[in-house]
mmCIF file of C-alpha atoms and ligand atoms in Angstrom:
data_model
loop_
_atom_site.group_PDB
_atom_site.id
_atom_site.type_symbol
_atom_site.label_atom_id
_atom_site.label_comp_id
_atom_site.label_asym_id
_atom_site.label_seq_id
_atom_site.Cartn_x
_atom_site.Cartn_y
_atom_site.Cartn_z
ATOM 1 C CA UNK A 1 16.499 9.096 -19.085
ATOM 2 C CA UNK A 2 16.150 10.705 -15.654
ATOM 3 C CA UNK A 3 15.319 8.747 -12.503
ATOM 4 C CA UNK A 4 15.359 9.077 -8.733
ATOM 5 C CA UNK A 5 18.397 7.097 -7.625
ATOM 6 C CA UNK A 6 19.105 5.934 -4.061
ATOM 7 C CA UNK A 7 22.714 6.486 -2.979
ATOM 8 C CA UNK A 8 22.639 5.123 0.564
ATOM 9 C CA UNK A 9 20.779 6.321 3.676
ATOM 10 C CA UNK A 10 19.483 9.876 3.365
ATOM 11 C CA UNK A 11 20.745 10.255 -0.225
ATOM 12 C CA UNK A 12 18.589 10.462 -3.315
ATOM 13 C CA UNK A 13 19.256 12.269 -6.594
ATOM 14 C CA UNK A 14 17.136 12.932 -9.732
ATOM 15 C CA UNK A 15 19.842 12.141 -12.273
ATOM 16 C CA UNK A 16 20.706 10.779 -15.716
ATOM 17 C CA UNK A 17 20.772 6.986 -15.964
ATOM 18 C CA UNK A 18 20.766 4.579 -18.928
ATOM 19 C CA UNK A 19 17.344 3.815 -20.433
ATOM 20 C CA UNK A 20 15.990 0.416 -19.339
ATOM 21 C CA UNK A 21 16.094 -2.362 -21.949
ATOM 22 C CA UNK A 22 14.237 -5.649 -22.381
ATOM 23 C CA UNK A 23 16.238 -8.426 -20.699
ATOM 24 C CA UNK A 24 13.808 -11.369 -20.638
ATOM 25 C CA UNK A 25 11.177 -12.178 -23.283
ATOM 26 C CA UNK A 26 8.400 -11.656 -20.686
ATOM 27 C CA UNK A 27 9.514 -8.047 -19.954
ATOM 28 C CA UNK A 28 7.986 -4.835 -21.177
ATOM 29 C CA UNK A 29 9.195 -1.245 -20.973
ATOM 30 C CA UNK A 30 6.673 1.268 -19.617
ATOM 31 C CA UNK A 31 6.901 5.032 -19.967
ATOM 32 C CA UNK A 32 5.899 6.233 -16.485
ATOM 33 C CA UNK A 33 3.150 8.858 -16.779
ATOM 34 C CA UNK A 34 2.401 9.251 -13.060
ATOM 35 C CA UNK A 35 4.181 7.812 -10.035
ATOM 36 C CA UNK A 36 3.990 8.391 -6.302
ATOM 37 C CA UNK A 37 5.849 7.927 -3.020
ATOM 38 C CA UNK A 38 5.057 5.309 -0.371
ATOM 39 C CA UNK A 39 5.907 5.289 3.334
ATOM 40 C CA UNK A 40 8.134 2.332 2.473
ATOM 41 C CA UNK A 41 10.304 4.633 0.297
ATOM 42 C CA UNK A 42 10.873 6.775 3.390
ATOM 43 C CA UNK A 43 11.888 3.614 5.315
ATOM 44 C CA UNK A 44 14.363 2.783 2.518
ATOM 45 C CA UNK A 45 15.839 6.284 2.706
ATOM 46 C CA UNK A 46 16.348 5.878 6.439
ATOM 47 C CA UNK A 47 18.397 2.756 5.659
ATOM 48 C CA UNK A 48 15.781 0.376 7.171
ATOM 49 C CA UNK A 49 15.679 -1.857 4.060
ATOM 50 C CA UNK A 50 19.276 -3.031 3.502
ATOM 51 C CA UNK A 51 18.323 -5.078 0.407
ATOM 52 C CA UNK A 52 18.070 -1.735 -1.407
ATOM 53 C CA UNK A 53 21.596 -0.877 -2.489
ATOM 54 C CA UNK A 54 23.409 2.207 -3.820
ATOM 55 C CA UNK A 55 22.354 2.969 -7.384
ATOM 56 C CA UNK A 56 18.822 1.560 -7.149
ATOM 57 C CA UNK A 57 15.991 3.552 -8.766
ATOM 58 C CA UNK A 58 13.205 3.815 -6.156
ATOM 59 C CA UNK A 59 9.417 3.455 -6.504
ATOM 60 C CA UNK A 60 6.924 0.593 -6.762
ATOM 61 C CA UNK A 61 3.741 2.434 -7.728
ATOM 62 C CA UNK A 62 2.752 4.018 -11.005
ATOM 63 C CA UNK A 63 0.651 4.352 -14.110
ATOM 64 C CA UNK A 64 2.181 4.451 -17.566
ATOM 65 C CA UNK A 65 2.119 3.633 -21.259
ATOM 66 C CA UNK A 66 3.822 0.587 -22.806
ATOM 67 C CA UNK A 67 6.594 1.518 -25.244
ATOM 68 C CA UNK A 68 8.296 -1.838 -25.922
ATOM 69 C CA UNK A 69 7.351 -5.534 -25.616
ATOM 70 C CA UNK A 70 9.434 -8.628 -24.960
ATOM 71 C CA UNK A 71 9.076 -11.359 -27.590
ATOM 72 C CA UNK A 72 6.899 -13.576 -25.337
ATOM 73 C CA UNK A 73 4.367 -10.866 -24.469
ATOM 74 C CA UNK A 74 1.170 -11.307 -26.495
ATOM 75 C CA UNK A 75 -1.621 -10.001 -24.262
ATOM 76 C CA UNK A 76 -0.312 -6.424 -24.035
ATOM 77 C CA UNK A 77 0.463 -3.936 -26.800
ATOM 78 C CA UNK A 78 2.607 -0.853 -27.327
ATOM 79 C CA UNK A 79 0.450 2.148 -26.404
ATOM 80 C CA UNK A 80 -1.590 0.341 -23.693
ATOM 81 C CA UNK A 81 -2.133 2.425 -20.552
ATOM 82 C CA UNK A 82 -1.377 0.246 -17.531
ATOM 83 C CA UNK A 83 -1.226 0.172 -13.753
ATOM 84 C CA UNK A 84 2.145 -1.101 -12.556
ATOM 85 C CA UNK A 85 1.505 -3.438 -9.616
ATOM 86 C CA UNK A 86 3.808 -3.211 -6.597
ATOM 87 C CA UNK A 87 4.005 -7.012 -6.718
ATOM 88 C CA UNK A 88 5.485 -8.761 -9.744
ATOM 89 C CA UNK A 89 3.951 -12.151 -10.514
ATOM 90 C CA UNK A 90 5.414 -14.902 -12.728
ATOM 91 C CA UNK A 91 2.025 -16.633 -12.750
ATOM 92 C CA UNK A 92 3.506 -20.124 -12.765
ATOM 93 C CA UNK A 93 5.341 -20.809 -9.479
ATOM 94 C CA UNK A 94 3.697 -22.617 -6.578
ATOM 95 C CA UNK A 95 2.859 -19.364 -4.733
ATOM 96 C CA UNK A 96 1.443 -17.637 -7.814
ATOM 97 C CA UNK A 97 -0.757 -20.720 -8.358
ATOM 98 C CA UNK A 98 -1.995 -20.397 -4.774
ATOM 99 C CA UNK A 99 -2.889 -16.752 -5.322
ATOM 100 C CA UNK A 100 0.023 -15.512 -3.192
ATOM 101 C CA UNK A 101 2.347 -13.765 -5.662
ATOM 102 C CA UNK A 102 3.670 -11.759 -2.693
ATOM 103 C CA UNK A 103 5.926 -14.830 -2.327
ATOM 104 C CA UNK A 104 6.542 -15.449 -6.023
ATOM 105 C CA UNK A 105 9.566 -17.745 -6.311
ATOM 106 C CA UNK A 106 10.494 -16.853 -9.842
ATOM 107 C CA UNK A 107 11.628 -13.317 -9.186
ATOM 108 C CA UNK A 108 15.028 -12.003 -10.068
ATOM 109 C CA UNK A 109 17.301 -13.177 -7.290
ATOM 110 C CA UNK A 110 14.762 -15.927 -6.428
ATOM 111 C CA UNK A 111 14.072 -14.085 -3.204
ATOM 112 C CA UNK A 112 10.571 -15.429 -2.596
ATOM 113 C CA UNK A 113 9.333 -11.849 -2.272
ATOM 114 C CA UNK A 114 7.081 -10.513 -5.015
ATOM 115 C CA UNK A 115 7.858 -6.893 -4.223
ATOM 116 C CA UNK A 116 10.957 -6.307 -6.354
ATOM 117 C CA UNK A 117 10.399 -2.935 -8.095
ATOM 118 C CA UNK A 118 12.305 -0.179 -6.327
ATOM 119 C CA UNK A 119 13.654 -2.881 -3.993
ATOM 120 C CA UNK A 120 15.630 -5.611 -5.781
ATOM 121 C CA UNK A 121 15.394 -4.117 -9.289
ATOM 122 C CA UNK A 122 14.971 -0.552 -10.579
ATOM 123 C CA UNK A 123 11.579 1.004 -9.888
ATOM 124 C CA UNK A 124 8.957 3.436 -11.096
ATOM 125 C CA UNK A 125 10.251 6.839 -9.967
ATOM 126 C CA UNK A 126 11.758 7.268 -13.408
ATOM 127 C CA UNK A 127 10.818 8.258 -16.932
ATOM 128 C CA UNK A 128 10.807 4.585 -18.002
ATOM 129 C CA UNK A 129 10.777 1.274 -16.132
ATOM 130 C CA UNK A 130 11.377 -2.354 -17.125
ATOM 131 C CA UNK A 131 8.587 -4.566 -15.767
ATOM 132 C CA UNK A 132 9.381 -8.310 -15.630
ATOM 133 C CA UNK A 133 6.602 -10.905 -16.050
ATOM 134 C CA UNK A 134 4.577 -8.088 -17.532
ATOM 135 C CA UNK A 135 1.403 -10.059 -18.268
ATOM 136 C CA UNK A 136 1.070 -10.967 -14.581
ATOM 137 C CA UNK A 137 2.229 -7.643 -13.211
ATOM 138 C CA UNK A 138 0.454 -4.951 -15.247
ATOM 139 C CA UNK A 139 -3.250 -4.146 -15.457
ATOM 140 C CA UNK A 140 -4.693 -2.492 -18.564
ATOM 141 C CA UNK A 141 -6.570 0.703 -17.742
ATOM 142 C CA UNK A 142 -10.049 1.141 -19.156
ATOM 143 C CA UNK A 143 -10.984 4.461 -20.808
ATOM 144 C CA UNK A 144 -12.118 7.089 -18.377
ATOM 145 C CA UNK A 145 -10.019 6.074 -15.365
ATOM 146 C CA UNK A 146 -7.594 8.899 -14.603
ATOM 147 C CA UNK A 147 -3.957 8.360 -13.663
ATOM 148 C CA UNK A 148 -4.671 9.782 -10.207
ATOM 149 C CA UNK A 149 -7.582 7.402 -9.588
ATOM 150 C CA UNK A 150 -5.512 4.431 -10.785
ATOM 151 C CA UNK A 151 -2.381 5.309 -8.821
ATOM 152 C CA UNK A 152 -3.703 3.899 -5.541
ATOM 153 C CA UNK A 153 -4.324 0.510 -7.178
ATOM 154 C CA UNK A 154 -0.586 -0.246 -7.399
ATOM 155 C CA UNK A 155 -0.306 -0.769 -3.648
ATOM 156 C CA UNK A 156 -2.376 0.968 -0.983
ATOM 157 C CA UNK A 157 -5.904 0.014 -2.040
ATOM 158 C CA UNK A 158 -5.161 -3.718 -2.491
ATOM 159 C CA UNK A 159 -3.097 -3.624 0.729
ATOM 160 C CA UNK A 160 -5.938 -2.172 2.786
ATOM 161 C CA UNK A 161 -8.481 -4.519 1.240
ATOM 162 C CA UNK A 162 -6.459 -7.761 1.219
ATOM 163 C CA UNK A 163 -4.456 -7.505 4.428
ATOM 164 C CA UNK A 164 -6.997 -5.463 6.406
ATOM 165 C CA UNK A 165 -10.570 -6.167 5.282
ATOM 166 C CA UNK A 166 -10.204 -9.625 3.756
ATOM 167 C CA UNK A 167 -7.711 -11.088 6.253
ATOM 168 C CA UNK A 168 -9.808 -9.500 9.014
ATOM 169 C CA UNK A 169 -12.798 -11.518 7.701
ATOM 170 C CA UNK A 170 -15.112 -8.512 7.797
ATOM 171 C CA UNK A 171 -18.721 -9.629 7.300
ATOM 172 C CA UNK A 172 -22.099 -7.916 7.062
ATOM 173 C CA UNK A 173 -22.988 -6.016 10.220
ATOM 174 C CA UNK A 174 -19.486 -6.046 11.716
ATOM 175 C CA UNK A 175 -18.118 -3.189 13.762
ATOM 176 C CA UNK A 176 -14.581 -2.548 12.540
ATOM 177 C CA UNK A 177 -11.895 -0.463 14.253
ATOM 178 C CA UNK A 178 -9.031 0.831 12.096
ATOM 179 C CA UNK A 179 -5.986 2.037 14.010
ATOM 180 C CA UNK A 180 -4.003 4.515 11.894
ATOM 181 C CA UNK A 181 -5.694 6.695 9.280
ATOM 182 C CA UNK A 182 -2.743 7.153 6.943
ATOM 183 C CA UNK A 183 -3.104 6.225 3.251
ATOM 184 C CA UNK A 184 -3.245 2.498 4.097
ATOM 185 C CA UNK A 185 -5.721 2.880 6.984
ATOM 186 C CA UNK A 186 -7.886 5.100 4.762
ATOM 187 C CA UNK A 187 -7.768 2.382 2.081
ATOM 188 C CA UNK A 188 -9.051 -0.074 4.713
ATOM 189 C CA UNK A 189 -11.797 2.383 5.633
ATOM 190 C CA UNK A 190 -12.731 2.945 1.976
ATOM 191 C CA UNK A 191 -13.049 -0.803 1.266
ATOM 192 C CA UNK A 192 -14.538 -2.058 4.585
ATOM 193 C CA UNK A 193 -18.015 -1.268 3.284
ATOM 194 C CA UNK A 194 -17.554 -3.742 0.414
ATOM 195 C CA UNK A 195 -18.094 -6.579 2.890
ATOM 196 C CA UNK A 196 -20.894 -4.852 4.764
ATOM 197 C CA UNK A 197 -19.269 -3.355 7.874
ATOM 198 C CA UNK A 198 -22.008 -1.558 9.807
ATOM 199 C CA UNK A 199 -19.701 0.773 11.653
ATOM 200 C CA UNK A 200 -16.102 1.744 10.894
ATOM 201 C CA UNK A 201 -14.266 3.480 13.741
ATOM 202 C CA UNK A 202 -11.103 5.362 12.743
ATOM 203 C CA UNK A 203 -8.496 5.782 15.487
ATOM 204 C CA UNK A 204 -5.502 8.118 15.123
ATOM 205 C CA UNK A 205 -3.549 10.772 17.037
ATOM 206 C CA UNK A 206 -3.918 13.351 14.259
ATOM 207 C CA UNK A 207 -7.269 15.199 14.099
ATOM 208 C CA UNK A 208 -6.668 16.139 10.453
ATOM 209 C CA UNK A 209 -6.365 12.440 9.539
ATOM 210 C CA UNK A 210 -9.516 11.685 11.577
ATOM 211 C CA UNK A 211 -11.459 14.370 9.710
ATOM 212 C CA UNK A 212 -10.253 12.842 6.422
ATOM 213 C CA UNK A 213 -11.288 9.385 7.635
ATOM 214 C CA UNK A 214 -14.909 10.564 7.781
ATOM 215 C CA UNK A 215 -14.731 11.563 4.109
ATOM 216 C CA UNK A 216 -13.374 8.089 3.255
ATOM 217 C CA UNK A 217 -16.270 6.289 4.952
ATOM 218 C CA UNK A 218 -15.557 6.129 8.691
ATOM 219 C CA UNK A 219 -18.759 6.325 10.722
ATOM 220 C CA UNK A 220 -16.944 7.341 13.916
ATOM 221 C CA UNK A 221 -13.547 8.682 14.956
ATOM 222 C CA UNK A 222 -11.568 8.459 18.186
ATOM 223 C CA UNK A 223 -8.374 10.380 18.990
ATOM 224 C CA UNK A 224 -6.220 7.914 20.938
ATOM 225 C CA UNK A 225 -4.012 10.642 22.419
ATOM 226 C CA UNK A 226 -6.022 10.738 25.650
ATOM 227 C CA UNK A 227 -6.862 8.184 28.343
ATOM 228 C CA UNK A 228 -10.396 7.336 27.279
ATOM 229 C CA UNK A 229 -9.952 5.926 23.756
ATOM 230 C CA UNK A 230 -10.667 2.339 24.797
ATOM 231 C CA UNK A 231 -13.853 3.252 26.697
ATOM 232 C CA UNK A 232 -14.979 5.415 23.778
ATOM 233 C CA UNK A 233 -14.613 2.529 21.324
ATOM 234 C CA UNK A 234 -16.204 -0.035 23.645
ATOM 235 C CA UNK A 235 -19.147 2.330 24.135
ATOM 236 C CA UNK A 236 -19.728 2.148 20.355
ATOM 237 C CA UNK A 237 -20.103 -1.635 20.553
ATOM 238 C CA UNK A 238 -22.199 -3.497 23.081
ATOM 239 C CA UNK A 239 -19.320 -3.168 25.522
ATOM 240 C CA UNK A 240 -17.712 -6.436 24.405
ATOM 241 C CA UNK A 241 -15.443 -4.932 21.757
ATOM 242 C CA UNK A 242 -15.245 -4.710 17.987
ATOM 243 C CA UNK A 243 -15.630 -7.656 15.625
ATOM 244 C CA UNK A 244 -12.509 -6.749 13.655
ATOM 245 C CA UNK A 245 -9.567 -4.573 14.747
ATOM 246 C CA UNK A 246 -7.152 -3.588 11.973
ATOM 247 C CA UNK A 247 -3.680 -2.282 12.801
ATOM 248 C CA UNK A 248 -2.400 0.113 10.095
ATOM 249 C CA UNK A 249 0.483 1.926 11.787
ATOM 250 C CA UNK A 250 3.342 -0.527 12.415
ATOM 251 C CA UNK A 251 4.468 0.199 15.998
ATOM 252 C CA UNK A 252 4.162 -2.132 19.032
ATOM 253 C CA UNK A 253 1.667 0.050 20.934
ATOM 254 C CA UNK A 254 -0.901 0.108 18.139
ATOM 255 C CA UNK A 255 -0.830 -3.677 17.777
ATOM 256 C CA UNK A 256 -1.474 -3.913 21.523
ATOM 257 C CA UNK A 257 -4.322 -1.413 21.142
ATOM 258 C CA UNK A 258 -5.940 -3.677 18.536
ATOM 259 C CA UNK A 259 -5.821 -6.637 20.944
ATOM 260 C CA UNK A 260 -7.388 -4.466 23.660
ATOM 261 C CA UNK A 261 -10.394 -3.569 21.515
ATOM 262 C CA UNK A 262 -11.288 -6.996 20.169
ATOM 263 C CA UNK A 263 -14.372 -8.909 21.307
ATOM 264 C CA UNK A 264 -14.301 -12.663 21.979
ATOM 265 C CA UNK A 265 -14.365 -14.479 18.656
ATOM 266 C CA UNK A 266 -13.054 -11.427 16.799
ATOM 267 C CA UNK A 267 -10.138 -10.991 14.397
ATOM 268 C CA UNK A 268 -7.107 -8.732 14.736
ATOM 269 C CA UNK A 269 -5.620 -8.058 11.289
ATOM 270 C CA UNK A 270 -2.134 -6.590 11.313
ATOM 271 C CA UNK A 271 -1.257 -4.507 8.243
ATOM 272 C CA UNK A 272 1.536 -2.319 9.639
ATOM 273 C CA UNK A 273 5.162 -3.173 8.918
ATOM 274 C CA UNK A 274 6.930 -3.620 12.247
ATOM 275 C CA UNK A 275 10.608 -2.899 12.774
ATOM 276 C CA UNK A 276 10.720 -4.029 16.407
ATOM 277 C CA UNK A 277 9.414 -7.065 18.265
ATOM 278 C CA UNK A 278 5.891 -6.710 19.518
ATOM 279 C CA UNK A 279 4.469 -8.095 22.744
ATOM 280 C CA UNK A 280 1.722 -10.677 22.234
ATOM 281 C CA UNK A 281 -0.442 -11.209 25.341
ATOM 282 C CA UNK A 282 -1.444 -14.769 24.459
ATOM 283 C CA UNK A 283 -2.223 -15.388 28.131
ATOM 284 C CA UNK A 284 -5.166 -12.985 27.748
ATOM 285 C CA UNK A 285 -6.120 -13.653 24.143
ATOM 286 C CA UNK A 286 -6.419 -17.472 24.013
ATOM 287 C CA UNK A 287 -9.532 -17.574 26.188
ATOM 288 C CA UNK A 288 -11.221 -14.989 23.945
ATOM 289 C CA UNK A 289 -10.957 -17.113 20.768
ATOM 290 C CA UNK A 290 -9.198 -14.256 19.013
ATOM 291 C CA UNK A 291 -7.664 -14.833 15.576
ATOM 292 C CA UNK A 292 -4.634 -12.820 14.510
ATOM 293 C CA UNK A 293 -3.615 -12.410 10.881
ATOM 294 C CA UNK A 294 -0.606 -10.877 9.124
ATOM 295 C CA UNK A 295 0.326 -10.446 5.504
ATOM 296 C CA UNK A 296 2.190 -8.851 2.650
ATOM 297 C CA UNK A 297 -0.033 -7.556 -0.130
ATOM 298 C CA UNK A 298 -0.344 -9.802 -3.187
ATOM 299 C CA UNK A 299 -2.350 -7.246 -5.197
ATOM 300 C CA UNK A 300 -4.491 -10.049 -6.654
ATOM 301 C CA UNK A 301 -7.612 -7.947 -5.996
ATOM 302 C CA UNK A 302 -6.433 -5.061 -8.186
ATOM 303 C CA UNK A 303 -8.586 -6.128 -11.202
ATOM 304 C CA UNK A 304 -11.707 -6.280 -8.985
ATOM 305 C CA UNK A 305 -10.919 -2.936 -7.330
ATOM 306 C CA UNK A 306 -10.264 -1.412 -10.766
ATOM 307 C CA UNK A 307 -13.791 -2.402 -11.880
ATOM 308 C CA UNK A 308 -15.216 -0.551 -8.884
ATOM 309 C CA UNK A 309 -13.058 2.491 -9.602
ATOM 310 C CA UNK A 310 -14.106 2.460 -13.280
ATOM 311 C CA UNK A 311 -17.767 2.389 -12.225
ATOM 312 C CA UNK A 312 -17.286 5.323 -9.843
ATOM 313 C CA UNK A 313 -17.973 3.119 -6.793
ATOM 314 C CA UNK A 314 -14.606 3.876 -5.173
ATOM 315 C CA UNK A 315 -13.451 7.509 -5.409
ATOM 316 C CA UNK A 316 -9.741 6.716 -5.184
ATOM 317 C CA UNK A 317 -8.664 10.027 -6.747
ATOM 318 C CA UNK A 318 -9.424 11.538 -3.315
ATOM 319 C CA UNK A 319 -6.121 10.169 -2.030
ATOM 320 C CA UNK A 320 -4.130 12.626 -4.154
ATOM 321 C CA UNK A 321 -3.517 15.826 -2.182
ATOM 322 C CA UNK A 322 -0.420 17.257 -3.928
ATOM 323 C CA UNK A 323 0.853 17.302 -7.507
ATOM 324 C CA UNK A 324 4.420 17.636 -8.832
ATOM 325 C CA UNK A 325 6.277 17.270 -12.102
ATOM 326 C CA UNK A 326 8.944 14.566 -12.214
ATOM 327 C CA UNK A 327 11.753 17.099 -12.225
ATOM 328 C CA UNK A 328 10.481 18.274 -8.816
ATOM 329 C CA UNK A 329 10.382 14.798 -7.264
ATOM 330 C CA UNK A 330 12.796 15.790 -4.489
ATOM 331 C CA UNK A 331 10.307 18.501 -3.418
ATOM 332 C CA UNK A 332 7.568 15.856 -3.553
ATOM 333 C CA UNK A 333 9.581 13.739 -1.094
ATOM 334 C CA UNK A 334 9.930 16.747 1.193
ATOM 335 C CA UNK A 335 6.171 17.404 1.148
ATOM 336 C CA UNK A 336 5.321 13.729 1.671
ATOM 337 C CA UNK A 337 7.924 13.357 4.413
ATOM 338 C CA UNK A 338 6.341 16.198 6.406
ATOM 339 C CA UNK A 339 2.774 14.874 6.072
ATOM 340 C CA UNK A 340 1.676 15.996 9.539
ATOM 341 C CA UNK A 341 2.467 19.628 8.552
ATOM 342 C CA UNK A 342 1.630 19.540 4.849
ATOM 343 C CA UNK A 343 -1.469 17.302 5.253
ATOM 344 C CA UNK A 344 -0.201 15.191 2.358
ATOM 345 C CA UNK A 345 -1.762 11.779 1.694
ATOM 346 C CA UNK A 346 -0.609 10.744 -1.767
ATOM 347 C CA UNK A 347 1.508 12.940 -4.035
ATOM 348 C CA UNK A 348 0.988 12.523 -7.794
ATOM 349 C CA UNK A 349 4.264 12.973 -9.703
ATOM 350 C CA UNK A 350 3.683 13.253 -13.436
ATOM 351 C CA UNK A 351 5.840 13.634 -16.543
HETATM 352 P P1 NAD B 401 1.489 6.521 7.596
HETATM 353 O O1 NAD B 401 2.683 6.653 8.453
HETATM 354 O O2 NAD B 401 1.251 7.499 6.516
HETATM 355 O O3 NAD B 401 0.180 6.552 8.515
HETATM 356 C C1 NAD B 401 0.154 6.059 9.809
HETATM 357 C C2 NAD B 401 -0.960 6.767 10.599
HETATM 358 O O4 NAD B 401 -0.909 6.262 11.932
HETATM 359 C C3 NAD B 401 -0.798 8.303 10.680
HETATM 360 O O5 NAD B 401 -2.017 8.930 10.342
HETATM 361 C C4 NAD B 401 -0.417 8.524 12.159
HETATM 362 O O6 NAD B 401 -0.935 9.751 12.669
HETATM 363 C C5 NAD B 401 -1.053 7.330 12.848
HETATM 364 N N1 NAD B 401 -0.411 6.944 14.097
HETATM 365 C C6 NAD B 401 0.910 6.929 14.390
HETATM 366 N N2 NAD B 401 1.106 6.504 15.652
HETATM 367 C C7 NAD B 401 -0.116 6.241 16.169
HETATM 368 C C8 NAD B 401 -0.574 5.800 17.434
HETATM 369 N N3 NAD B 401 0.284 5.515 18.414
HETATM 370 N N4 NAD B 401 -1.903 5.664 17.623
HETATM 371 C C9 NAD B 401 -2.780 5.927 16.622
HETATM 372 N N5 NAD B 401 -2.405 6.366 15.393
HETATM 373 C C10 NAD B 401 -1.085 6.524 15.181
HETATM 374 O O7 NAD B 401 1.521 5.037 7.013
HETATM 375 P P2 NAD B 401 0.731 4.348 5.791
HETATM 376 O O8 NAD B 401 1.417 4.655 4.517
HETATM 377 O O9 NAD B 401 -0.716 4.587 5.920
HETATM 378 O O10 NAD B 401 1.074 2.808 6.106
HETATM 379 C C11 NAD B 401 0.607 2.203 7.310
HETATM 380 C C12 NAD B 401 1.399 0.944 7.585
HETATM 381 O O11 NAD B 401 1.117 -0.054 6.589
HETATM 382 C C13 NAD B 401 2.916 1.144 7.546
HETATM 383 O O12 NAD B 401 3.515 0.419 8.614
HETATM 384 C C14 NAD B 401 3.286 0.556 6.210
HETATM 385 O O13 NAD B 401 4.656 0.146 6.171
HETATM 386 C C15 NAD B 401 2.338 -0.617 6.164
HETATM 387 N N6 NAD B 401 2.174 -1.281 4.855
HETATM 388 C C16 NAD B 401 1.981 -2.629 4.875
HETATM 389 C C17 NAD B 401 1.830 -3.327 3.702
HETATM 390 C C18 NAD B 401 1.608 -4.816 3.743
HETATM 391 O O14 NAD B 401 1.663 -5.445 2.687
HETATM 392 N N7 NAD B 401 1.325 -5.411 4.891
HETATM 393 C C19 NAD B 401 1.844 -2.657 2.473
HETATM 394 C C20 NAD B 401 2.008 -1.264 2.461
HETATM 395 C C21 NAD B 401 2.178 -0.585 3.671
HETATM 396 ZN ZN1 ZN B 402 5.383 -16.709 -9.108
#
């Protein structure tokens, strides 16, 4: 088969590789019908994720059709259309029992990290992929849900909902600020209404992303390029700050911004992946009773989100801005990598 193979920083090739085979009885093989690229794949290509080694097939998102079952798989069948979750879950370790498969202990390499596809084992940017612990890691697609609508359920929608909205403890009436309106921030914005946010303020430097944020459910937008962003946001609350501030960028300054917008008693939920240490002004925050949360997506809310997508309550297909065939995946990377110019959000790459 063909697959996108990582060959060290800056190097990726769509090339011939051996077809994946069943290794463990709980595995299945999925023919990938549609896959996509995540910001994390760009981090890998920069060499920021050293656990990814030369020869690894990239990708941890996708929708496909089962072609082969391991002998212990009884709840899935050949021909089932499935969402491939970015997190693989054994279902039986202590973390899976706690509902935190993001730390599943039973993964290959026993790493204690549930994200293994396109990281520790070969991923979804390929014609076929082996999915371990398939019954805990795949979600059957109901009729009528398109590949493009389902694609965001592998990673970004559960990430925005679990690590942003749910960790941020959004409740009815809350004013929520979302810093960063990339795919993940937009997923936060799209799902903040599920818990009754009254106002969702999108904050970004890019006016195109802010305009998109409005179409994903933001009530207000603020460009943080100028001096007045903090005053503008505070003016939208009663002057005390927002109830929940969600960081969805992953740089030190945006985490600080979140702590500068939060009202006493509020919650700062960090979603962004940080590569550098971040200053924490505890000397100012303690007296405000501020809670700070972090997290790696577990994707345990994917079945719930899928029900909402199937009922047309979440229009997730809106994330897809560009379409490519698998043979053109290198062009898809180029388009996605220049998102500020190309206005790309999610690229759908189909067989
Ligand atoms: P992205 O880079 O596509 O989007 C980031 C957005 O932030 C862009 O719209 C950009 O214009 C904006 N931005 C950049 N600097 C800014 C600044 N100083 N002020 C305001 N806005 C600024 O990223 P994404 O794919 O949406 O992902 C967002 C973050 O979430 C990343 O750090 C990603 O690694 C992380 N992530 C976390 C998890 C998790 O489990 N916690 C899972 C997936 C992704
Ligand atoms: Zn587990």
